[in-house]
Coordinates of C-alpha atoms in Angstrom, one line a residue:
Chain J
D1 CA 8.0 -92.7 -53.2
T2 CA 6.2 -94.4 -50.3
A3 CA 3.8 -97.1 -51.5
V4 CA 1.7 -97.3 -48.3
S5 CA 1.8 -94.4 -45.9
Q6 CA 0.2 -94.0 -42.5
T7 CA -0.1 -91.0 -40.2
P8 CA 0.7 -90.4 -37.5
K9 CA 3.7 -92.7 -36.8
Y10 CA 3.3 -92.3 -33.1
L11 CA 0.1 -91.5 -31.1
V12 CA 0.0 -91.1 -27.4
T13 CA -3.4 -90.4 -25.8
Q14 CA -5.4 -90.9 -22.7
M15 CA -8.1 -93.4 -22.0
G16 CA -11.5 -92.3 -23.2
N17 CA -10.3 -90.2 -26.1
D18 CA -11.2 -90.6 -29.7
K19 CA -8.4 -90.8 -32.3
S20 CA -7.9 -91.5 -36.0
I21 CA -5.2 -93.1 -38.1
K22 CA -5.0 -92.4 -41.8
C23 CA -3.7 -94.7 -44.5
E24 CA -3.0 -94.1 -48.2
Q25 CA -1.6 -96.3 -50.9
N26 CA -0.4 -95.2 -54.3
L27 CA -0.1 -98.7 -55.8
G28 CA -3.5 -98.8 -57.5
H29 CA -4.5 -101.8 -55.4
D30 CA -8.2 -102.6 -54.9
T31 CA -7.9 -104.1 -51.4
M32 CA -6.8 -102.5 -48.1
Y33 CA -6.4 -103.9 -44.6
W34 CA -5.9 -102.9 -41.0
Y35 CA -3.9 -105.1 -38.7
K36 CA -3.1 -104.9 -35.0
Q37 CA 0.3 -106.1 -33.8
D38 CA 0.6 -106.7 -30.0
S39 CA 3.7 -106.6 -27.8
K40 CA 4.4 -110.3 -28.6
K41 CA 4.5 -109.4 -32.4
F42 CA 1.4 -111.3 -33.1
L43 CA -0.2 -109.8 -36.2
K44 CA -4.0 -110.0 -36.4
I45 CA -6.3 -108.8 -39.2
M46 CA -9.0 -106.4 -38.1
F47 CA -10.6 -105.2 -41.3
S48 CA -10.4 -105.7 -45.0
Y49 CA -11.9 -103.5 -47.7
N50 CA -12.2 -104.4 -51.4
N51 CA -13.2 -101.5 -53.8
K52 CA -14.3 -99.5 -50.8
E53 CA -16.6 -102.2 -49.5
L54 CA -16.1 -103.8 -46.1
I55 CA -15.2 -107.5 -46.7
I56 CA -13.8 -108.6 -43.4
N57 CA -14.6 -107.5 -39.9
E58 CA -12.8 -109.8 -37.4
T59 CA -14.9 -109.4 -34.3
V60 CA -13.4 -106.0 -33.6
P61 CA -15.2 -103.9 -31.0
N62 CA -17.5 -101.4 -32.6
R63 CA -15.4 -98.6 -31.0
F64 CA -13.2 -99.2 -34.1
S65 CA -14.7 -97.8 -37.3
P66 CA -12.9 -98.0 -40.6
K67 CA -13.8 -95.7 -43.4
S68 CA -12.7 -95.9 -47.0
P69 CA -13.5 -92.7 -48.9
D70 CA -11.9 -94.1 -52.1
K71 CA -9.8 -97.1 -53.1
A72 CA -6.6 -95.4 -52.2
H73 CA -7.5 -94.6 -48.6
L74 CA -8.6 -96.5 -45.6
N75 CA -8.8 -94.7 -42.3
L76 CA -9.3 -96.1 -38.8
H77 CA -11.2 -94.2 -36.2
I78 CA -11.2 -95.4 -32.6
N79 CA -13.7 -94.2 -30.0
S80 CA -13.3 -94.3 -26.2
L81 CA -9.8 -95.6 -26.3
E82 CA -8.8 -98.3 -23.7
L83 CA -5.5 -99.4 -22.3
G84 CA -5.8 -102.6 -24.3
D85 CA -5.9 -100.7 -27.5
S86 CA -2.2 -99.9 -27.1
A87 CA -0.4 -101.7 -30.0
V88 CA 1.1 -101.0 -33.4
Y89 CA -1.5 -100.7 -36.1
F90 CA -0.5 -101.5 -39.7
C91 CA -2.3 -100.6 -42.9
A92 CA -1.7 -102.8 -45.9
S93 CA -2.9 -103.1 -49.5
S94 CA -2.9 -105.8 -52.1
Q95 CA -4.4 -106.6 -55.5
Q96 CA -6.9 -109.4 -55.8
L97 CA -6.8 -111.2 -59.2
A98 CA -9.6 -113.5 -60.1
A99 CA -10.4 -114.2 -56.4
Q100 CA -6.8 -115.1 -55.8
A101 CA -4.9 -113.3 -53.1
G102 CA -1.7 -111.4 -53.8
E103 CA 1.1 -110.3 -51.5
Q104 CA 0.4 -107.4 -49.2
Y105 CA 2.3 -104.2 -49.0
F106 CA 2.4 -102.8 -45.5
G107 CA 2.7 -99.3 -44.2
P108 CA 5.3 -98.3 -41.6
G109 CA 2.9 -98.7 -38.7
T110 CA 1.3 -96.4 -36.1
R111 CA 2.4 -97.0 -32.5
L112 CA -0.6 -96.2 -30.4
T113 CA 0.0 -95.8 -26.6
V114 CA -3.0 -95.3 -24.4
T115 CA -2.3 -94.0 -20.9
Chain Q
G1 CA -7.9 -122.7 -36.8
E2 CA -4.9 -120.4 -36.8
S3 CA -1.4 -121.6 -37.2
V4 CA -0.1 -119.5 -34.3
G5 CA 2.3 -120.3 -31.5
L6 CA 2.0 -118.4 -28.2
H7 CA 5.7 -117.5 -28.0
L8 CA 8.1 -115.9 -30.5
P9 CA 10.7 -118.6 -31.4
T10 CA 14.2 -117.5 -31.9
L11 CA 16.8 -118.8 -34.4
S12 CA 20.5 -117.8 -34.0
V13 CA 22.8 -118.5 -36.9
Q14 CA 26.4 -117.6 -37.9
E15 CA 26.9 -115.2 -40.7
G16 CA 27.4 -117.1 -43.9
D17 CA 25.5 -120.2 -42.7
N18 CA 22.1 -121.2 -44.2
S19 CA 19.0 -120.5 -42.1
I20 CA 15.8 -122.6 -42.1
I21 CA 12.7 -121.1 -40.6
N22 CA 9.7 -123.5 -40.1
C23 CA 6.0 -122.9 -39.9
A24 CA 3.0 -125.2 -39.4
Y25 CA -0.4 -124.2 -40.7
S26 CA -3.6 -125.7 -39.7
N27 CA -6.1 -125.0 -42.5
S28 CA -5.9 -127.7 -45.2
A29 CA -8.0 -125.4 -47.5
S30 CA -5.3 -122.8 -47.6
D31 CA -3.9 -122.4 -51.1
Y32 CA -1.6 -119.5 -50.9
F33 CA 1.3 -119.0 -48.6
I34 CA 3.6 -116.1 -48.1
W35 CA 6.7 -115.3 -46.1
Y36 CA 7.2 -111.8 -44.7
K37 CA 10.2 -110.2 -43.1
Q38 CA 9.7 -107.5 -40.4
E39 CA 12.7 -105.4 -39.4
S40 CA 12.6 -103.4 -36.2
G41 CA 10.3 -100.4 -36.4
K42 CA 9.1 -101.2 -39.8
G43 CA 6.1 -103.0 -41.4
P44 CA 6.3 -106.5 -42.7
Q45 CA 7.8 -106.8 -46.2
F46 CA 7.0 -109.5 -48.7
I47 CA 9.8 -112.0 -49.4
I48 CA 8.5 -114.9 -51.4
D49 CA 5.2 -116.7 -51.9
I50 CA 4.0 -120.1 -53.1
R51 CA 0.7 -121.5 -54.3
S52 CA -0.6 -124.9 -53.3
N53 CA 0.0 -126.4 -56.7
M54 CA 3.8 -126.1 -56.1
D55 CA 6.0 -127.6 -53.5
K56 CA 9.1 -125.5 -54.0
R57 CA 9.8 -122.0 -55.2
Q58 CA 13.2 -120.2 -55.3
G59 CA 14.0 -116.5 -55.2
Q60 CA 17.2 -114.7 -54.7
R61 CA 19.0 -116.5 -51.8
V62 CA 15.6 -117.7 -50.5
T63 CA 13.7 -120.9 -51.1
V64 CA 10.2 -121.7 -49.8
L65 CA 9.2 -125.4 -49.4
L66 CA 5.6 -126.5 -49.0
N67 CA 4.6 -129.9 -47.7
K68 CA 0.8 -130.1 -47.9
T69 CA 0.7 -133.6 -46.4
V70 CA 1.9 -132.5 -43.1
K71 CA 0.8 -128.8 -43.5
H72 CA 4.3 -127.5 -43.2
L73 CA 6.0 -124.5 -44.7
S74 CA 9.7 -123.6 -44.5
L75 CA 11.9 -120.7 -45.6
Q76 CA 15.5 -121.3 -46.4
I77 CA 17.9 -118.4 -46.5
A78 CA 21.3 -119.1 -48.1
A79 CA 24.5 -117.5 -46.9
T80 CA 22.7 -115.6 -44.1
Q81 CA 23.8 -112.0 -43.7
P82 CA 23.5 -109.5 -40.8
G83 CA 20.9 -107.7 -42.8
D84 CA 18.7 -110.8 -42.6
S85 CA 18.2 -110.3 -38.9
A86 CA 14.5 -109.7 -38.4
V87 CA 11.2 -111.3 -37.4
Y88 CA 9.9 -113.7 -40.1
F89 CA 6.2 -114.5 -40.5
C90 CA 4.6 -117.1 -42.5
A91 CA 1.0 -116.4 -43.7
E92 CA -1.7 -118.5 -45.2
N93 CA -4.7 -117.6 -47.4
T94 CA -7.7 -119.6 -48.5
G95 CA -8.3 -117.6 -51.7
G96 CA -10.3 -114.9 -50.1
F97 CA -9.4 -111.6 -48.5
K98 CA -8.3 -113.0 -45.1
T99 CA -4.7 -113.8 -44.5
I100 CA -3.7 -115.4 -41.3
F101 CA -0.3 -114.8 -40.0
G102 CA 1.8 -117.1 -37.9
A103 CA 3.4 -116.1 -34.6
G104 CA 6.7 -115.2 -36.2
T105 CA 10.3 -116.3 -35.7
R106 CA 13.1 -114.0 -34.7
L107 CA 16.3 -114.5 -36.6
F108 CA 19.6 -113.4 -35.1
V109 CA 22.7 -113.4 -37.3
K110 CA 26.0 -113.5 -35.5
A111 CA 28.9 -111.8 -37.2

């Protein structure tokens, strides 16, 4: 059983389009994240949600809008896609215990290519 | 600041040898450190972690060492196997919801 799943795995689209990536975790975790990994493998946090509340927004352009309908889901919608948005996007989840971070479980990634 | 290098360092080891992957972190307030392994085409996978009240922690074939004085973290892999070939990331956390990842080190294992 997949712990953290993302769809789609690959996404090819043209500049200016709007697209969404979905993420689901079945681990019962209370915290979910979106990361962007560039071509140099640099992994940077974009958003963090705890119990459906936005906790971290790392100066991401407001073309990116996360949405957490419940604790098990964190979707990412991107408006007006740009070439620089091409990257691999990872969803992750973790369980916070008494304000202490725990290890994160990552999804398989979504490779977004903007042409 | 972020403990990130601009390039992806590479470590090449012979199968059966021990590997040591190093990481420098910059935030002295970080109190939780994690090593992740990322294989090609997959998401990062947790390997081992350590909290700041410890300086060494051992897992199966892996050991993490933490030197808070010089803000240095290392991952030791014993008897490295071909399946250990991957990109390894260190990550630091200051007790909140933000985890900062290092630039990663690519490990090649030669058969």
